Coordinates of C-alpha atoms in Angstrom, one line a residue:
Chain S
X800 CA -22.0 27.0 -16.3
X801 CA -22.5 26.6 -19.8
X802 CA -20.2 24.8 -22.5
X803 CA -19.4 26.4 -26.0
X804 CA -18.7 24.4 -28.9
X805 CA -15.2 23.9 -30.5
X806 CA -16.6 25.6 -33.9
X807 CA -17.6 28.4 -32.1
X808 CA -13.9 29.3 -32.1
X809 CA -12.8 27.7 -35.2
X810 CA -13.8 27.6 -38.1
X811 CA -13.8 25.7 -41.3
X812 CA -10.8 26.2 -43.2
Chain E
X1310 CA 1.3 3.8 -53.2
X1311 CA 1.8 5.0 -49.7
X1312 CA 4.3 3.5 -47.7
X1313 CA 5.7 4.2 -44.3
X1314 CA 7.8 2.2 -41.3
X1315 CA 8.6 2.8 -38.1
X1316 CA 10.9 0.7 -36.3
X1317 CA 9.4 1.6 -33.0
X1318 CA 5.9 0.9 -33.3
X1319 CA 4.8 1.3 -29.8
X1320 CA 5.0 4.9 -30.7
X1321 CA 1.9 4.1 -33.1
X1322 CA 0.1 2.2 -30.3
X1323 CA 0.6 5.4 -28.0
X1324 CA -0.9 7.4 -30.1
X1325 CA -4.5 5.6 -31.0
X1326 CA -4.5 5.2 -26.8
X1327 CA -4.2 8.4 -27.2
X1328 CA -6.8 9.5 -29.2
X1329 CA -9.6 6.2 -30.0
X1330 CA -11.8 7.2 -27.2
X1331 CA -12.2 11.0 -28.2
X1332 CA -12.7 10.4 -31.9
X1333 CA -14.6 7.1 -32.9
X1334 CA -13.9 8.0 -37.1
X1335 CA -11.0 10.1 -38.6
X1336 CA -8.7 10.8 -42.1
X1337 CA -5.2 10.5 -41.9
X1338 CA -4.1 12.6 -44.3
X1339 CA -0.5 11.9 -46.1
X1340 CA 1.4 13.1 -48.2
X1341 CA 5.3 13.7 -48.7
X1342 CA 5.4 16.1 -45.6
X1343 CA 4.1 13.3 -43.7
X1344 CA 0.7 12.2 -41.6
X1345 CA -1.4 14.1 -40.0
X1346 CA -5.5 14.1 -38.7
X1347 CA -7.4 16.0 -37.4
X1348 CA -10.6 15.6 -35.7
X1349 CA -13.5 16.4 -33.6
X1350 CA -14.9 14.6 -31.1
X1351 CA -18.7 13.9 -31.2
X1352 CA -20.1 16.6 -28.9
X1353 CA -17.8 18.8 -30.7
X1354 CA -16.3 20.6 -28.0
X1355 CA -13.1 19.4 -28.4
X1356 CA -10.5 18.8 -31.6
X1357 CA -7.6 16.7 -31.4
X1358 CA -4.6 17.2 -34.1
X1359 CA -1.8 14.6 -34.7
X1360 CA 1.2 15.2 -36.8
X1361 CA 4.3 12.8 -37.2
X1362 CA 6.7 14.2 -40.1
X1363 CA 8.1 11.8 -42.8
X1364 CA 11.0 12.0 -41.9
X1365 CA 11.0 10.7 -38.1
X1366 CA 9.7 7.2 -40.0
X1367 CA 12.2 5.1 -41.0
X1368 CA 11.2 4.5 -44.2
X1369 CA 8.5 6.9 -45.6
X1370 CA 6.8 6.7 -49.3
X1371 CA 4.3 8.9 -50.5
X1372 CA 4.0 9.3 -54.4
X1373 CA 0.7 11.0 -54.2
X1374 CA -1.2 12.5 -51.4
X1375 CA -4.0 9.9 -50.3
X1376 CA -6.6 10.1 -47.5
X1377 CA -7.3 7.5 -45.5
X1378 CA -10.4 7.3 -43.6
X1379 CA -10.9 4.9 -41.0
X1380 CA -12.4 3.6 -37.7
X1381 CA -10.2 4.3 -35.0
X1382 CA -11.7 2.0 -32.5
X1383 CA -10.5 -1.2 -35.2
X1384 CA -7.6 0.7 -36.2
X1385 CA -6.9 0.4 -32.7
X1386 CA -7.6 -3.1 -32.0
X1387 CA -5.4 -3.8 -35.2
X1388 CA -2.2 -2.8 -33.5
X1389 CA -3.2 -4.2 -29.4
X1390 CA -2.0 -7.1 -32.3
X1391 CA 1.6 -6.1 -32.7
X1392 CA 3.6 -6.5 -29.9
X1393 CA 5.9 -3.2 -27.9
X1394 CA 9.3 -3.8 -29.5
X1395 CA 7.2 -4.7 -32.9
X1396 CA 8.5 -2.3 -36.1
X1397 CA 4.9 -1.7 -38.2
X1398 CA 4.7 -1.0 -41.5
X1399 CA 2.0 1.0 -43.1
X1400 CA 0.8 0.4 -46.6
X1401 CA -2.1 1.1 -49.3
X1402 CA -2.1 1.4 -53.0
X1403 CA -2.9 4.6 -54.9
X1404 CA -6.9 3.6 -55.3
X1405 CA -7.4 0.7 -52.8
X1406 CA -10.4 0.2 -50.0
X1407 CA -8.1 -0.7 -47.7
X1408 CA -5.1 -0.5 -45.8
X1409 CA -2.6 -2.8 -45.0
X1410 CA -0.7 -2.9 -41.4
X1411 CA 2.6 -5.1 -41.3
X1412 CA 4.0 -6.0 -38.1
X1413 CA 7.7 -7.8 -37.5
X1414 CA 8.6 -8.8 -34.0
X1415 CA 12.5 -8.0 -33.8
X1416 CA 15.5 -10.7 -33.9
X1417 CA 12.6 -12.8 -34.8
X1418 CA 11.0 -14.6 -38.2
X1419 CA 7.6 -14.0 -37.2
X1420 CA 5.5 -11.3 -39.8
X1421 CA 1.6 -10.9 -39.1
X1422 CA -0.1 -9.0 -41.8
X1423 CA -3.3 -7.5 -40.7
X1424 CA -5.8 -5.4 -43.1
X1425 CA -8.2 -2.9 -42.4
X1426 CA -11.2 -0.9 -44.7
X1427 CA -10.6 2.2 -45.4
X1428 CA -14.3 4.6 -45.5
X1429 CA -14.6 7.9 -47.2
X1430 CA -15.3 10.4 -44.5
X1431 CA -16.7 13.8 -44.5
X1432 CA -14.4 15.3 -42.3
X1433 CA -14.6 19.2 -42.3
X1434 CA -11.3 21.4 -41.6
X1435 CA -11.1 23.5 -39.3
X1436 CA -8.8 26.5 -39.5
X1437 CA -6.6 27.3 -35.9
X1438 CA -5.7 30.8 -35.9
X1439 CA -2.2 31.1 -35.3
X1440 CA -2.7 33.3 -32.1
X1441 CA 0.0 34.2 -29.2
X1442 CA -1.2 32.8 -25.9
X1443 CA -1.2 34.5 -22.8
X1444 CA -0.3 31.8 -20.5
X1445 CA 2.0 29.0 -21.2
X1446 CA 2.8 26.5 -19.1
X1447 CA 4.9 23.2 -19.0
X1448 CA 5.4 20.9 -16.3
X1449 CA 5.6 17.1 -16.3
X1450 CA 2.4 15.2 -18.2
X1451 CA 2.0 12.5 -14.8
X1452 CA 1.5 15.5 -12.9
X1453 CA -1.4 17.1 -15.1
X1454 CA -2.7 13.5 -15.6
X1455 CA -2.9 13.0 -11.1
X1456 CA -4.6 16.4 -11.0
X1457 CA -7.3 16.0 -14.0
X1458 CA -7.6 12.3 -12.2
X1459 CA -8.1 13.4 -8.8
X1460 CA -10.2 16.6 -9.1
X1461 CA -12.7 14.5 -11.1
X1462 CA -13.5 12.6 -8.0
X1463 CA -14.5 16.3 -6.8
X1464 CA -16.3 18.0 -9.5
X1465 CA -16.9 18.3 -13.5
X1466 CA -15.2 21.1 -14.1
X1467 CA -11.7 22.3 -13.0
X1468 CA -10.7 26.2 -13.2
X1469 CA -7.4 26.7 -14.5
X1470 CA -6.1 30.3 -13.2
X1471 CA -2.3 31.8 -13.4
X1472 CA -0.5 34.8 -11.7
X1473 CA 2.4 35.6 -11.4
X1474 CA 4.7 32.3 -11.5
X1475 CA 2.3 29.4 -9.9
X1476 CA -0.8 28.0 -11.7
X1477 CA -3.8 26.9 -9.6
X1478 CA -6.4 24.1 -10.4
X1479 CA -9.6 24.3 -8.8
X1480 CA -12.5 22.3 -8.8
X1481 CA -15.8 22.1 -6.3
X1482 CA -18.7 19.8 -6.1
X1483 CA -21.3 18.4 -3.8
X1484 CA -18.9 16.6 -1.5
X1485 CA -16.1 19.9 -0.8
X1486 CA -13.5 21.5 -3.0
X1487 CA -10.1 20.9 -3.8
X1488 CA -7.6 23.0 -5.3
X1489 CA -3.7 21.9 -6.8
X1490 CA -1.1 24.6 -6.6
X1491 CA 2.2 24.2 -8.8
X1492 CA 4.7 27.0 -8.6
X1493 CA 7.4 27.1 -11.3
X1494 CA 10.8 25.2 -10.8
X1495 CA 14.1 25.5 -11.5
X1496 CA 14.9 21.6 -11.7
X1497 CA 17.7 22.0 -14.7
X1498 CA 19.1 18.4 -13.9
X1499 CA 15.8 16.8 -14.3
X1500 CA 14.2 18.8 -17.4
X1501 CA 11.4 16.3 -17.5
X1502 CA 10.2 16.8 -13.8
X1503 CA 10.2 21.0 -14.0
X1504 CA 7.1 23.7 -14.3
X1505 CA 8.2 26.7 -16.6
X1506 CA 5.3 29.4 -16.8
X1507 CA 5.6 32.4 -19.2
X1508 CA 2.3 34.6 -18.7
X1509 CA 1.8 37.8 -20.2
X1510 CA -1.8 38.5 -18.0
X1511 CA -3.0 36.8 -15.8
X1512 CA -5.4 34.3 -16.3
X1513 CA -9.0 32.1 -14.7
X1514 CA -11.1 29.9 -16.7
X1515 CA -13.1 26.5 -16.6
X1516 CA -12.9 23.6 -18.4
X1517 CA -14.8 20.1 -18.3
X1518 CA -12.7 17.3 -17.0
X1519 CA -14.1 14.5 -18.5
X1520 CA -12.2 16.1 -21.8
X1521 CA -8.8 17.1 -19.9
X1522 CA -8.8 12.8 -18.7
X1523 CA -9.1 12.1 -22.5
X1524 CA -5.9 14.1 -23.4
X1525 CA -4.1 12.5 -20.4
X1526 CA -4.1 9.6 -22.3
X1527 CA -1.0 10.6 -24.2
X1528 CA 0.7 10.9 -21.0
X1529 CA 3.1 7.9 -22.7
X1530 CA 3.7 9.9 -25.3
X1531 CA 5.7 12.2 -23.7
X1532 CA 7.8 13.6 -20.4
X1533 CA 6.1 16.6 -20.3
X1534 CA 3.1 18.9 -21.6
X1535 CA 1.9 22.0 -22.6
X1536 CA -1.0 24.1 -22.0
X1537 CA -1.9 27.5 -23.9
X1538 CA -4.4 29.6 -22.7
X1539 CA -5.9 33.0 -23.6
X1540 CA -9.0 34.7 -22.1
X1541 CA -12.4 33.3 -23.7
X1542 CA -10.4 31.4 -26.7
X1543 CA -10.0 27.4 -26.3
X1544 CA -7.3 25.4 -24.4
X1545 CA -4.2 23.9 -26.3
X1546 CA -3.4 20.7 -24.4
X1547 CA -0.1 19.5 -26.7
X1548 CA 2.1 16.5 -26.3
X1549 CA 5.2 16.6 -28.4
X1550 CA 6.1 13.0 -29.3
X1551 CA 10.0 11.9 -29.6
X1552 CA 11.3 9.0 -30.4
X1553 CA 14.1 7.0 -28.0
X1554 CA 17.1 8.9 -29.4
X1555 CA 14.6 12.4 -28.1
X1556 CA 14.5 13.4 -32.0
X1557 CA 11.3 15.4 -32.8
X1558 CA 8.7 13.3 -34.3
X1559 CA 5.6 15.4 -34.4
X1560 CA 2.9 16.1 -31.9
X1561 CA -0.6 16.1 -30.5
X1562 CA -2.5 18.7 -30.0
X1563 CA -6.2 18.9 -28.5
X1564 CA -8.4 22.0 -28.6
X1565 CA -10.5 22.0 -25.5
X1566 CA -13.3 24.9 -25.9
X1567 CA -14.2 26.3 -22.6
X1568 CA -17.1 26.9 -20.3
X1569 CA -18.7 29.9 -19.7
X1570 CA -20.6 31.4 -17.2
X1571 CA -24.6 31.5 -18.4

């Protein structure tokens, strides 16, 4: 299993 | 001038205990609404967001919005110098390079004052979409802490699945496997011990236990924790922050990116 990063879901506001 | 006084200083100590091992440096954004913080861990797998509402403080003054960047382990070390029953006051002048913390012991004449250096941090603020989740679970926070701790003995990841009125936590590793199944309860007498599950669609997702165990350090802040899940989006683990009277003071929310099958 690979770990996604949070920045692949949430973008800079 | 920024000044915030908290008679129950222990709340601030607990908040720092809940974030200092996950995030090294972060900025507190202080406005007339209150104090908030958003920061990612160094590997950018998780995000923590803290909010403390202005009206939860016993005294709160913020003439203009300020950003207080600091090393959280330094702040935590200083907060360890405050007693659990101490009143804590934070003070920062508008253009200063440090924040002052004043600790006052109850019914005593002792006052201590510490200063922490502020830092200019390039913090990137992430937008978190306000979307409904497929599954919302509320459960005792100590139970969540125990499940995460127990399953980390078995493996690095937990697979959370939810169907009908139960939630299942499962881990497997070289030594074997383990599962914990929780069913919805109806204990109206003790709401803090209850498990409630609201499900729009069944879900199954895997997460790194290392991070969930970091999040569980917020357990002393709240008797209940809320988990929100949807397919292929980060898990939300929320602890609401209340004071001794039970009034709503704010929250700590942790977001954790899922593990995906390669």
